[in-house]
Amino acid sequence: MTLDPSFIWTAFVQILPAIPTTLYITIVSMFFGLLIGTAVVLIRIYKVPVLHPLAAGYVTLIRGTPMLTHLLLIYFGLPMLIDSLAESFGWSFRSVSIPMIGFAYISFSITAGAYMSEVVRSGIIAVDRGQLEAAHSVGMTTFQALRRIVLPQAFAASLPNLSNGVIGMLHGSTLAFTVSVVDINAQAQIVASSNWKFFEAYLAAAVIFWGLTVLVERLTALIEKRINLYNRGGVT
Amino acid sequence: MIKLSRISKSFGRNEVLKGIDLTVEKGEVVAILGPSGSGKTTLLRCINYLEKPSDGEISIAEFTVNCRKPAKKDIHTLRQKTAMVFQQYNLFRHKTALENVMEGLVVVKKLTKEEARKLSAELLEKVGLGTKLDAYPSQLSGGQQQRVGIARALALNPEVILFDEPTSALDPELVGEVLAVIRKIAKEGITMIIVTHEMGFAQDVANHVVFMDGGVIVEEGSPKVIFQSPKEERTKQFLARITPESAYSI
């Protein structure tokens, strides 16, 4: 068997339509992951009663199990839960109306939430305590101080880790093929299976992933540049 | 008028403030002096509730907070009546000088952006930073940052401005510009409480000097009395040690 360079291009073109699926999964999961992560870290920092041990348990449990396991547990467990609830409450909603990609959104958001909570925490730790005190001293509530002063700076400080997270999720989203979502990787497999040129197809997929990753890196650099406008007192 | 009654504060077993009573009249400039660890900064931070007193009562302009069981709302109200100038400036790092001053006006005082911007620009002009409105804190010298901090405190139009060693982190040559600004606003009749090590400045600007040691107020009075004829032995010792003439007779 020899390499068929022209099929790499053919595969490349045929895989392109799957890019939005991969991007949707990445963006949606990271967005909700960041929200969940921020909520979790605030619950843990402020030791909110009842929720605090739950949040700690969530982080250790999710970080302690593979992303693929989360997906499979959600995929098989959630329909059972929803259908039994629907039956006992008499809802007309049934789990079959959830699109496949929905399971990927839900499970990957849960995965990302646990990892992002640590990323956000590192960012919050990096913000000087004096910033919060200054916000309090001008009369802000803790919520206002967090939203306007602490979190923006924490976000800036955790940007390198965040970009790592986005790239990790971009690549991790390939797992969605296990629940029949056609992402870049799954599309490559489909393209290849018509003529058994797997190497060429996966090579094309690799190039696309790399391109997307470079895009994320560029975007990060752009945001970082903007942040460094105020941060130039730092070590970099 | 500000009235502190029986303010005490402990960190674990370490009792830092042992029942402080202090009354500050409207328009007074109070200088709090004392050796390190005497509790003067802690006392100042208690007034703004950045430090929670263990016991006592804080009363500012008829508004009283019982420190035993303060309501969250009361703490918030108390903070709105006070403003703090920090030793380490603590300017909002991601905001320009102008935005730093505007922040409290927009978020807390609910001014429109235009009103806030106008007022903030005026205040920065007043502290001599009319040309630095768009500079970030990292682009300003320590003295400039501290003057922005003062403008930020002034903007809130508080009952009292609390200064926590405002010049201690500054290069000696930058101290003067900050003290000049404080002196200028002191003349406008704003109530101020200043924790400082600048004896000359305290003597010059304050009209009420408080000497603290070991978590209690040892002696208080007019600067003339405290600096020239202190009654307590501890005050005399302290002043003798830090007054330059007597300290270095080589």
GROMACS .gro file of C-alpha atoms in nm:
model
  486
    1MET     CA    1   0.000   0.000   0.000
    2THR     CA    2   0.135   0.342  -0.093
    3LEU     CA    3   0.050   0.695   0.012
    4ASP     CA    4  -0.208   0.870  -0.204
    5PRO     CA    5  -0.125   1.241  -0.173
    6SER     CA    6  -0.419   1.357  -0.382
    7PHE     CA    7  -0.662   1.181  -0.149
    8ILE     CA    8  -0.530   1.387   0.142
    9TRP     CA    9  -0.670   1.693  -0.031
   10THR     CA   10  -0.996   1.518  -0.116
   11ALA     CA   11  -1.036   1.408   0.245
   12PHE     CA   12  -0.943   1.757   0.367
   13VAL     CA   13  -1.223   1.913   0.166
   14GLN     CA   14  -1.473   1.650   0.275
   15ILE     CA   15  -1.385   1.689   0.641
   16LEU     CA   16  -1.427   2.069   0.640
   17PRO     CA   17  -1.807   2.058   0.693
   18ALA     CA   18  -1.749   1.881   1.028
   19ILE     CA   19  -1.548   2.173   1.170
   20PRO     CA   20  -1.853   2.359   1.308
   21THR     CA   21  -1.954   2.052   1.511
   22THR     CA   22  -1.612   2.034   1.675
   23LEU     CA   23  -1.614   2.408   1.738
   24TYR     CA   24  -1.965   2.403   1.886
   25ILE     CA   25  -1.870   2.128   2.128
   26THR     CA   26  -1.551   2.310   2.226
   27ILE     CA   27  -1.708   2.652   2.270
   28VAL     CA   28  -2.025   2.539   2.446
   29SER     CA   29  -1.835   2.309   2.683
   30MET     CA   30  -1.572   2.569   2.765
   31PHE     CA   31  -1.831   2.842   2.816
   32PHE     CA   32  -2.041   2.640   3.059
   33GLY     CA   33  -1.729   2.483   3.204
   34LEU     CA   34  -1.599   2.828   3.287
   35LEU     CA   35  -1.933   2.926   3.445
   36ILE     CA   36  -1.948   2.606   3.649
   37GLY     CA   37  -1.580   2.637   3.740
   38THR     CA   38  -1.620   2.997   3.859
   39ALA     CA   39  -1.926   2.907   4.065
   40VAL     CA   40  -1.748   2.606   4.216
   41VAL     CA   41  -1.439   2.803   4.307
   42LEU     CA   42  -1.642   3.083   4.469
   43ILE     CA   43  -1.840   2.826   4.666
   44ARG     CA   44  -1.514   2.674   4.784
   45ILE     CA   45  -1.338   3.002   4.862
   46TYR     CA   46  -1.634   3.138   5.059
   47LYS     CA   47  -1.702   2.798   5.215
   48VAL     CA   48  -2.075   2.818   5.138
   49PRO     CA   49  -2.249   2.579   5.377
   50VAL     CA   50  -2.385   2.254   5.227
   51LEU     CA   51  -2.260   2.341   4.876
   52HIS     CA   52  -1.895   2.357   4.980
   53PRO     CA   53  -1.838   1.983   5.037
   54LEU     CA   54  -2.048   1.906   4.730
   55ALA     CA   55  -1.829   2.131   4.516
   56ALA     CA   56  -1.513   1.972   4.653
   57GLY     CA   57  -1.656   1.626   4.584
   58TYR     CA   58  -1.752   1.725   4.231
   59VAL     CA   59  -1.398   1.840   4.150
   60THR     CA   60  -1.222   1.533   4.286
   61LEU     CA   61  -1.474   1.294   4.131
   62ILE     CA   62  -1.465   1.446   3.784
   63ARG     CA   63  -1.092   1.499   3.778
   64GLY     CA   64  -1.051   1.146   3.902
   65THR     CA   65  -1.236   0.985   3.612
   66PRO     CA   66  -1.174   1.000   3.235
   67MET     CA   67  -1.367   1.237   3.010
   68LEU     CA   68  -1.483   0.939   2.804
   69THR     CA   69  -1.634   0.781   3.114
   70HIS     CA   70  -1.830   1.101   3.185
   71LEU     CA   71  -1.966   1.095   2.833
   72LEU     CA   72  -2.072   0.732   2.853
   73LEU     CA   73  -2.228   0.773   3.199
   74ILE     CA   74  -2.426   1.077   3.082
   75TYR     CA   75  -2.522   0.910   2.756
   76PHE     CA   76  -2.660   0.600   2.924
   77GLY     CA   77  -2.760   0.743   3.262
   78LEU     CA   78  -2.931   1.071   3.173
   79PRO     CA   79  -3.206   0.918   2.954
   80MET     CA   80  -3.293   0.675   3.235
   81LEU     CA   81  -3.317   0.963   3.481
   82ILE     CA   82  -3.516   1.190   3.251
   83ASP     CA   83  -3.759   0.922   3.139
   84SER     CA   84  -3.831   0.799   3.489
   85LEU     CA   85  -3.883   1.157   3.607
   86ALA     CA   86  -4.103   1.232   3.307
   87GLU     CA   87  -4.312   0.927   3.377
   88SER     CA   88  -4.368   1.001   3.743
   89PHE     CA   89  -4.449   1.370   3.680
   90GLY     CA   90  -4.649   1.308   3.363
   91TRP     CA   91  -4.433   1.523   3.134
   92SER     CA   92  -4.460   1.463   2.762
   93PHE     CA   93  -4.084   1.514   2.720
   94ARG     CA   94  -3.882   1.200   2.644
   95SER     CA   95  -3.506   1.155   2.627
   96VAL     CA   96  -3.514   1.048   2.262
   97SER     CA   97  -3.576   1.409   2.164
   98ILE     CA   98  -3.235   1.511   2.300
   99PRO     CA   99  -2.996   1.542   2.004
  100MET     CA  100  -2.679   1.334   2.033
  101ILE     CA  101  -2.461   1.640   2.047
  102GLY     CA  102  -2.659   1.748   2.355
  103PHE     CA  103  -2.503   1.462   2.553
  104ALA     CA  104  -2.160   1.582   2.447
  105TYR     CA  105  -2.243   1.940   2.553
  106ILE     CA  106  -2.367   1.828   2.894
  107SER     CA  107  -2.094   1.581   2.978
  108PHE     CA  108  -1.804   1.789   2.848
  109SER     CA  109  -1.934   2.097   3.031
  110ILE     CA  110  -1.929   1.893   3.350
  111THR     CA  111  -1.576   1.776   3.271
  112ALA     CA  112  -1.453   2.124   3.185
  113GLY     CA  113  -1.618   2.270   3.497
  114ALA     CA  114  -1.399   2.065   3.728
  115TYR     CA  115  -1.078   2.153   3.546
  116MET     CA  116  -1.174   2.516   3.498
  117SER     CA  117  -1.244   2.555   3.869
  118GLU     CA  118  -0.874   2.496   3.933
  119VAL     CA  119  -0.776   2.730   3.651
  120VAL     CA  120  -0.999   3.008   3.784
  121ARG     CA  121  -0.873   2.941   4.137
  122SER     CA  122  -0.513   2.992   4.029
  123GLY     CA  123  -0.621   3.319   3.867
  124ILE     CA  124  -0.801   3.440   4.179
  125ILE     CA  125  -0.502   3.354   4.397
  126ALA     CA  126  -0.288   3.565   4.166
  127VAL     CA  127  -0.498   3.875   4.238
  128ASP     CA  128  -0.360   4.075   4.528
  129ARG     CA  129  -0.581   4.082   4.835
  130GLY     CA  130  -0.549   4.460   4.839
  131GLN     CA  131  -0.764   4.476   4.524
  132LEU     CA  132  -1.061   4.328   4.708
  133GLU     CA  133  -0.998   4.553   5.008
  134ALA     CA  134  -0.982   4.860   4.787
  135ALA     CA  135  -1.310   4.762   4.623
  136HIS     CA  136  -1.471   4.716   4.963
  137SER     CA  137  -1.329   5.047   5.081
  138VAL     CA  138  -1.497   5.237   4.798
  139GLY     CA  139  -1.824   5.083   4.914
  140MET     CA  140  -1.871   4.793   4.675
  141THR     CA  141  -2.045   4.477   4.787
  142THR     CA  142  -1.843   4.158   4.766
  143PHE     CA  143  -2.041   4.056   4.458
  144GLN     CA  144  -1.966   4.386   4.282
  145ALA     CA  145  -1.601   4.362   4.383
  146LEU     CA  146  -1.572   4.010   4.244
  147ARG     CA  147  -1.747   4.092   3.919
  148ARG     CA  148  -1.579   4.423   3.843
  149ILE     CA  149  -1.238   4.400   4.006
  150VAL     CA  150  -1.127   4.050   4.104
  151LEU     CA  151  -1.262   3.825   3.827
  152PRO     CA  152  -1.144   4.038   3.532
  153GLN     CA  153  -0.794   4.034   3.676
  154ALA     CA  154  -0.820   3.665   3.761
  155PHE     CA  155  -0.928   3.595   3.404
  156ALA     CA  156  -0.624   3.781   3.274
  157ALA     CA  157  -0.394   3.592   3.507
  158SER     CA  158  -0.534   3.253   3.412
  159LEU     CA  159  -0.534   3.317   3.037
  160PRO     CA  160  -0.241   3.085   2.956
  161ASN     CA  161  -0.411   2.801   3.145
  162LEU     CA  162  -0.745   2.886   2.988
  163SER     CA  163  -0.601   2.864   2.641
  164ASN     CA  164  -0.455   2.526   2.738
  165GLY     CA  165  -0.802   2.422   2.844
  166VAL     CA  166  -0.959   2.532   2.517
  167ILE     CA  167  -0.702   2.340   2.315
  168GLY     CA  168  -0.747   2.035   2.537
  169MET     CA  169  -1.121   2.048   2.483
  170LEU     CA  170  -1.079   2.102   2.109
  171HIS     CA  171  -0.887   1.777   2.092
  172GLY     CA  172  -1.090   1.599   2.358
  173SER     CA  173  -1.411   1.668   2.170
  174THR     CA  174  -1.311   1.386   1.931
  175LEU     CA  175  -1.451   1.151   2.196
  176ALA     CA  176  -1.798   1.264   2.094
  177PHE     CA  177  -1.782   1.010   1.809
  178THR     CA  178  -1.862   0.739   2.067
  179VAL     CA  179  -2.214   0.882   2.091
  180SER     CA  180  -2.248   0.912   1.712
  181VAL     CA  181  -2.165   1.281   1.684
  182VAL     CA  182  -1.985   1.346   1.357
  183ASP     CA  183  -1.697   1.572   1.447
  184ILE     CA  184  -1.374   1.622   1.251
  185ASN     CA  185  -1.229   1.289   1.356
  186ALA     CA  186  -1.550   1.092   1.292
  187GLN     CA  187  -1.587   1.259   0.954
  188ALA     CA  188  -1.231   1.154   0.867
  189GLN     CA  189  -1.322   0.798   0.954
  190ILE     CA  190  -1.634   0.813   0.736
  191VAL     CA  191  -1.441   0.963   0.444
  192ALA     CA  192  -1.173   0.696   0.476
  193SER     CA  193  -1.405   0.400   0.512
  194SER     CA  194  -1.529   0.449   0.154
  195ASN     CA  195  -1.190   0.353   0.012
  196TRP     CA  196  -0.982   0.239   0.313
  197LYS     CA  197  -0.734   0.527   0.289
  198PHE     CA  198  -0.732   0.584   0.664
  199PHE     CA  199  -0.384   0.732   0.688
  200GLU     CA  200  -0.456   1.004   0.434
  201ALA     CA  201  -0.789   1.092   0.596
  202TYR     CA  202  -0.648   1.112   0.948
  203LEU     CA  203  -0.356   1.315   0.819
  204ALA     CA  204  -0.602   1.564   0.675
  205ALA     CA  205  -0.786   1.570   1.009
  206ALA     CA  206  -0.457   1.632   1.189
  207VAL     CA  207  -0.383   1.929   0.966
  208ILE     CA  208  -0.726   2.074   1.039
  209PHE     CA  209  -0.683   2.029   1.414
  210TRP     CA  210  -0.346   2.190   1.399
  211GLY     CA  211  -0.487   2.484   1.206
  212LEU     CA  212  -0.761   2.533   1.463
  213THR     CA  213  -0.508   2.512   1.745
  214VAL     CA  214  -0.291   2.776   1.584
  215LEU     CA  215  -0.602   2.992   1.563
  216VAL     CA  216  -0.662   2.952   1.937
  217GLU     CA  217  -0.299   3.035   2.007
  218ARG     CA  218  -0.317   3.347   1.794
  219LEU     CA  219  -0.637   3.458   1.963
  220THR     CA  220  -0.478   3.408   2.305
  221ALA     CA  221  -0.176   3.610   2.204
  222LEU     CA  222  -0.405   3.888   2.086
  223ILE     CA  223  -0.598   3.900   2.415
  224GLU     CA  224  -0.274   3.874   2.610
  225LYS     CA  225  -0.133   4.172   2.426
  226ARG     CA  226  -0.436   4.376   2.520
  227ILE     CA  227  -0.406   4.269   2.884
  228ASN     CA  228  -0.037   4.345   2.897
  229LEU     CA  229  -0.132   4.704   2.836
  230TYR     CA  230  -0.196   4.734   3.208
  231ASN     CA  231   0.012   4.442   3.322
  232ARG     CA  232   0.347   4.556   3.204
  233GLY     CA  233   0.467   4.593   3.558
  234GLY     CA  234   0.479   4.213   3.574
  235VAL     CA  235   0.773   3.984   3.516
  236THR     CA  236   0.710   3.937   3.145
  237MET     CA  237  -1.849   6.316   6.424
  238ILE     CA  238  -1.686   5.977   6.468
  239LYS     CA  239  -1.705   5.790   6.793
  240LEU     CA  240  -1.528   5.464   6.863
  241SER     CA  241  -1.620   5.291   7.186
  242ARG     CA  242  -1.443   4.997   7.345
  243ILE     CA  243  -1.308   4.869   7.013
  244SER     CA  244  -1.119   4.548   7.068
  245LYS     CA  245  -0.966   4.306   6.825
  246SER     CA  246  -0.783   3.979   6.866
  247PHE     CA  247  -0.603   3.766   6.614
  248GLY     CA  248  -0.629   3.427   6.775
  249ARG     CA  249  -0.492   3.473   7.125
  250ASN     CA  250  -0.308   3.789   7.035
  251GLU     CA  251  -0.507   4.086   7.158
  252VAL     CA  252  -0.415   4.370   6.924
  253LEU     CA  253  -0.666   4.631   7.037
  254LYS     CA  254  -0.767   4.644   7.398
  255GLY     CA  255  -1.077   4.858   7.415
  256ILE     CA  256  -1.010   5.177   7.223
  257ASP     CA  257  -1.223   5.485   7.285
  258LEU     CA  258  -1.174   5.771   7.046
  259THR     CA  259  -1.382   6.068   6.943
  260VAL     CA  260  -1.306   6.262   6.628
  261GLU     CA  261  -1.483   6.590   6.563
  262LYS     CA  262  -1.600   6.690   6.219
  263GLY     CA  263  -1.318   6.852   6.020
  264GLU     CA  264  -1.050   6.729   6.253
  265VAL     CA  265  -0.723   6.589   6.121
  266VAL     CA  266  -0.612   6.312   6.351
  267ALA     CA  267  -0.263   6.165   6.339
  268ILE     CA  268  -0.217   5.826   6.501
  269LEU     CA  269   0.141   5.759   6.603
  270GLY     CA  270   0.303   5.466   6.770
  271PRO     CA  271   0.562   5.192   6.733
  272SER     CA  272   0.514   4.894   6.502
  273GLY     CA  273   0.268   4.645   6.641
  274SER     CA  274   0.093   4.902   6.855
  275GLY     CA  275  -0.234   4.837   6.670
  276LYS     CA  276  -0.268   5.170   6.490
  277THR     CA  277  -0.317   5.023   6.144
  278THR     CA  278  -0.555   4.761   6.279
  279LEU     CA  279  -0.760   5.034   6.445
  280LEU     CA  280  -0.779   5.225   6.117
  281ARG     CA  281  -0.883   4.913   5.927
  282CYS     CA  282  -1.150   4.842   6.185
  283ILE     CA  283  -1.313   5.178   6.113
  284ASN     CA  284  -1.357   5.071   5.751
  285TYR     CA  285  -1.443   4.718   5.858
  286LEU     CA  286  -1.161   4.570   5.654
  287GLU     CA  287  -1.080   4.415   5.989
  288LYS     CA  288  -1.370   4.289   6.197
  289PRO     CA  289  -1.345   4.421   6.552
  290SER     CA  290  -1.418   4.157   6.815
  291ASP     CA  291  -1.620   4.398   7.021
  292GLY     CA  292  -1.716   4.762   7.054
  293GLU     CA  293  -1.916   5.020   6.869
  294ILE     CA  294  -1.836   5.236   6.569
  295SER     CA  295  -2.044   5.545   6.518
  296ILE     CA  296  -2.005   5.773   6.217
  297ALA     CA  297  -2.235   6.070   6.165
  298GLU     CA  298  -2.519   5.931   6.375
  299PHE     CA  299  -2.488   5.586   6.217
  300THR     CA  300  -2.385   5.320   6.467
  301VAL     CA  301  -2.259   4.968   6.411
  302ASN     CA  302  -2.248   4.726   6.698
  303CYS     CA  303  -1.941   4.515   6.629
  304ARG     CA  304  -2.067   4.221   6.832
  305LYS     CA  305  -2.336   4.136   6.581
  306PRO     CA  306  -2.313   4.363   6.278
  307ALA     CA  307  -2.564   4.323   5.996
  308LYS     CA  308  -2.411   4.288   5.649
  309LYS     CA  309  -2.608   4.593   5.541
  310ASP     CA  310  -2.464   4.798   5.827
  311ILE     CA  311  -2.109   4.709   5.729
  312HIS     CA  312  -2.187   4.814   5.375
  313THR     CA  313  -2.333   5.146   5.492
  314LEU     CA  314  -2.035   5.206   5.718
  315ARG     CA  315  -1.796   5.151   5.428
  316GLN     CA  316  -1.984   5.401   5.218
  317LYS     CA  317  -1.929   5.664   5.486
  318THR     CA  318  -1.556   5.605   5.492
  319ALA     CA  319  -1.279   5.587   5.235
  320MET     CA  320  -0.934   5.443   5.267
  321VAL     CA  321  -0.596   5.537   5.126
  322PHE     CA  322  -0.369   5.236   5.144
  323GLN     CA  323  -0.001   5.200   5.215
  324GLN     CA  324   0.040   4.994   4.897
  325TYR     CA  325  -0.198   5.225   4.702
  326ASN     CA  326  -0.413   4.928   4.590
  327LEU     CA  327  -0.529   5.097   4.273
  328PHE     CA  328  -0.739   4.877   4.049
  329ARG     CA  329  -0.465   4.742   3.826
  330HIS     CA  330  -0.678   4.686   3.518
  331LYS     CA  331  -0.823   5.035   3.519
  332THR     CA  332  -0.675   5.370   3.421
  333ALA     CA  333  -0.628   5.652   3.670
  334LEU     CA  334  -0.956   5.806   3.555
  335GLU     CA  335  -1.144   5.475   3.573
  336ASN     CA  336  -1.004   5.412   3.920
  337VAL     CA  337  -1.161   5.731   4.048
  338MET     CA  338  -1.482   5.679   3.850
  339GLU     CA  339  -1.538   5.323   3.966
  340GLY     CA  340  -1.692   5.400   4.305
  341LEU     CA  341  -1.894   5.688   4.165
  342VAL     CA  342  -2.055   5.475   3.895
  343VAL     CA  343  -2.095   5.146   4.081
  344VAL     CA  344  -2.170   5.265   4.432
  345LYS     CA  345  -2.293   5.624   4.403
  346LYS     CA  346  -2.482   5.548   4.081
  347LEU     CA  347  -2.368   5.861   3.897
  348THR     CA  348  -2.393   5.856   3.520
  349LYS     CA  349  -2.068   5.791   3.338
  350GLU     CA  350  -2.051   6.150   3.212
  351GLU     CA  351  -2.098   6.301   3.559
  352ALA     CA  352  -1.848   6.057   3.707
  353ARG     CA  353  -1.593   6.129   3.437
  354LYS     CA  354  -1.621   6.503   3.482
  355LEU     CA  355  -1.588   6.486   3.860
  356SER     CA  356  -1.303   6.236   3.843
  357ALA     CA  357  -1.109   6.445   3.593
  358GLU     CA  358  -1.149   6.748   3.819
  359LEU     CA  359  -1.022   6.556   4.120
  360LEU     CA  360  -0.722   6.417   3.933
  361GLU     CA  361  -0.649   6.771   3.820
  362LYS     CA  362  -0.661   6.876   4.184
  363VAL     CA  363  -0.402   6.619   4.289
  364GLY     CA  364  -0.181   6.728   4.001
  365LEU     CA  365  -0.246   6.441   3.762
  366GLY     CA  366  -0.452   6.618   3.500
  367THR     CA  367  -0.222   6.483   3.229
  368LYS     CA  368  -0.227   6.122   3.347
  369LEU     CA  369  -0.597   6.041   3.318
  370ASP     CA  370  -0.546   5.749   3.081
  371ALA     CA  371  -0.238   5.599   3.244
  372TYR     CA  372  -0.258   5.257   3.406
  373PRO     CA  373  -0.123   5.222   3.760
  374SER     CA  374   0.177   5.027   3.630
  375GLN     CA  375   0.272   5.331   3.424
  376LEU     CA  376   0.271   5.566   3.722
  377SER     CA  377   0.531   5.631   3.991
  378GLY     CA  378   0.449   5.542   4.350
  379GLY     CA  379   0.379   5.903   4.436
  380GLN     CA  380   0.147   5.941   4.139
  381GLN     CA  381  -0.033   5.618   4.225
  382GLN     CA  382  -0.088   5.733   4.579
  383ARG     CA  383  -0.228   6.064   4.456
  384VAL     CA  384  -0.473   5.872   4.239
  385GLY     CA  385  -0.561   5.675   4.554
  386ILE     CA  386  -0.631   6.002   4.733
  387ALA     CA  387  -0.846   6.128   4.445
  388ARG     CA  388  -1.037   5.797   4.451
  389ALA     CA  389  -1.107   5.843   4.821
  390LEU     CA  390  -1.204   6.210   4.779
  391ALA     CA  391  -1.446   6.128   4.498
  392LEU     CA  392  -1.670   5.932   4.729
  393ASN     CA  393  -1.719   6.241   4.944
  394PRO     CA  394  -1.697   6.032   5.263
  395GLU     CA  395  -1.748   6.147   5.621
  396VAL     CA  396  -1.387   6.056   5.688
  397ILE     CA  397  -1.082   5.957   5.487
  398LEU     CA  398  -0.857   5.702   5.650
  399PHE     CA  399  -0.488   5.711   5.555
  400ASP     CA  400  -0.288   5.398   5.633
  401GLU     CA  401   0.077   5.504   5.630
  402PRO     CA  402   0.026   5.673   5.294
  403THR     CA  403   0.393   5.749   5.236
  404SER     CA  404   0.566   5.447   5.389
  405ALA     CA  405   0.607   5.262   5.060
  406LEU     CA  406   0.739   5.563   4.872
  407ASP     CA  407   1.087   5.668   4.768
  408PRO     CA  408   1.198   5.952   4.995
  409GLU     CA  409   1.191   6.200   4.708
  410LEU     CA  410   0.828   6.118   4.630
  411VAL     CA  411   0.701   6.160   4.984
  412GLY     CA  412   0.679   6.536   4.953
  413GLU     CA  413   0.432   6.543   4.664
  414VAL     CA  414   0.190   6.311   4.845
  415LEU     CA  415   0.213   6.500   5.173
  416ALA     CA  416   0.152   6.824   4.987
  417VAL     CA  417  -0.173   6.685   4.847
  418ILE     CA  418  -0.286   6.560   5.189
  419ARG     CA  419  -0.200   6.898   5.339
  420LYS     CA  420  -0.403   7.069   5.069
  421ILE     CA  421  -0.717   6.866   5.129
  422ALA     CA  422  -0.676   6.891   5.506
  423LYS     CA  423  -0.722   7.266   5.466
  424GLU     CA  424  -1.060   7.206   5.304
  425GLY     CA  425  -1.202   7.076   5.629
  426ILE     CA  426  -1.235   6.710   5.538
  427THR     CA  427  -1.218   6.483   5.840
  428MET     CA  428  -0.910   6.265   5.821
  429ILE     CA  429  -0.747   6.001   6.032
  430ILE     CA  430  -0.384   5.939   5.939
  431VAL     CA  431  -0.158   5.665   6.059
  432THR     CA  432   0.189   5.794   5.990
  433HIS     CA  433   0.554   5.784   6.076
  434GLU     CA  434   0.613   6.133   5.938
  435MET     CA  435   0.645   6.322   6.265
  436GLY     CA  436   0.706   6.661   6.112
  437PHE     CA  437   0.401   6.622   5.897
  438ALA     CA  438   0.185   6.506   6.188
  439GLN     CA  439   0.296   6.801   6.394
  440ASP     CA  440   0.227   7.035   6.109
  441VAL     CA  441  -0.103   6.913   5.967
  442ALA     CA  442  -0.284   6.733   6.248
  443ASN     CA  443  -0.487   6.912   6.508
  444HIS     CA  444  -0.536   6.603   6.718
  445VAL     CA  445  -0.255   6.356   6.785
  446VAL     CA  446  -0.309   6.010   6.926
  447PHE     CA  447  -0.021   5.802   7.059
  448MET     CA  448  -0.083   5.429   7.074
  449ASP     CA  449   0.118   5.147   7.221
  450GLY     CA  450   0.038   4.788   7.304
  451GLY     CA  451  -0.320   4.810   7.178
  452VAL     CA  452  -0.424   5.106   7.390
  453ILE     CA  453  -0.424   5.482   7.349
  454VAL     CA  454  -0.146   5.600   7.576
  455GLU     CA  455  -0.202   5.968   7.530
  456GLU     CA  456  -0.389   6.207   7.304
  457GLY     CA  457  -0.413   6.579   7.262
  458SER     CA  458  -0.312   6.871   7.047
  459PRO     CA  459   0.016   6.831   6.857
  460LYS     CA  460   0.170   7.100   7.072
  461VAL     CA  461   0.100   6.910   7.391
  462ILE     CA  462   0.198   6.568   7.258
  463PHE     CA  463   0.517   6.673   7.084
  464GLN     CA  464   0.642   6.933   7.331
  465SER     CA  465   0.515   6.834   7.670
  466PRO     CA  466   0.394   6.474   7.671
  467LYS     CA  467   0.284   6.351   8.012
  468GLU     CA  468   0.336   5.979   7.973
  469GLU     CA  469   0.681   5.828   8.002
  470ARG     CA  470   0.613   5.593   7.706
  471THR     CA  471   0.529   5.884   7.476
  472LYS     CA  472   0.848   6.065   7.576
  473GLN     CA  473   1.056   5.756   7.504
  474PHE     CA  474   0.897   5.707   7.165
  475LEU     CA  475   0.938   6.067   7.060
  476ALA     CA  476   1.295   6.080   7.184
  477ARG     CA  477   1.381   5.777   6.976
  478ILE     CA  478   1.233   5.899   6.651
  479THR     CA  479   1.308   6.271   6.667
  480PRO     CA  480   1.615   6.303   6.443
  481GLU     CA  481   1.807   6.564   6.646
  482SER     CA  482   1.833   6.351   6.952
  483ALA     CA  483   1.856   6.019   6.773
  484TYR     CA  484   2.180   6.060   6.584
  485SER     CA  485   2.431   6.258   6.782
  486ILE     CA  486   2.746   6.104   6.646
   0.00000   0.00000   0.00000
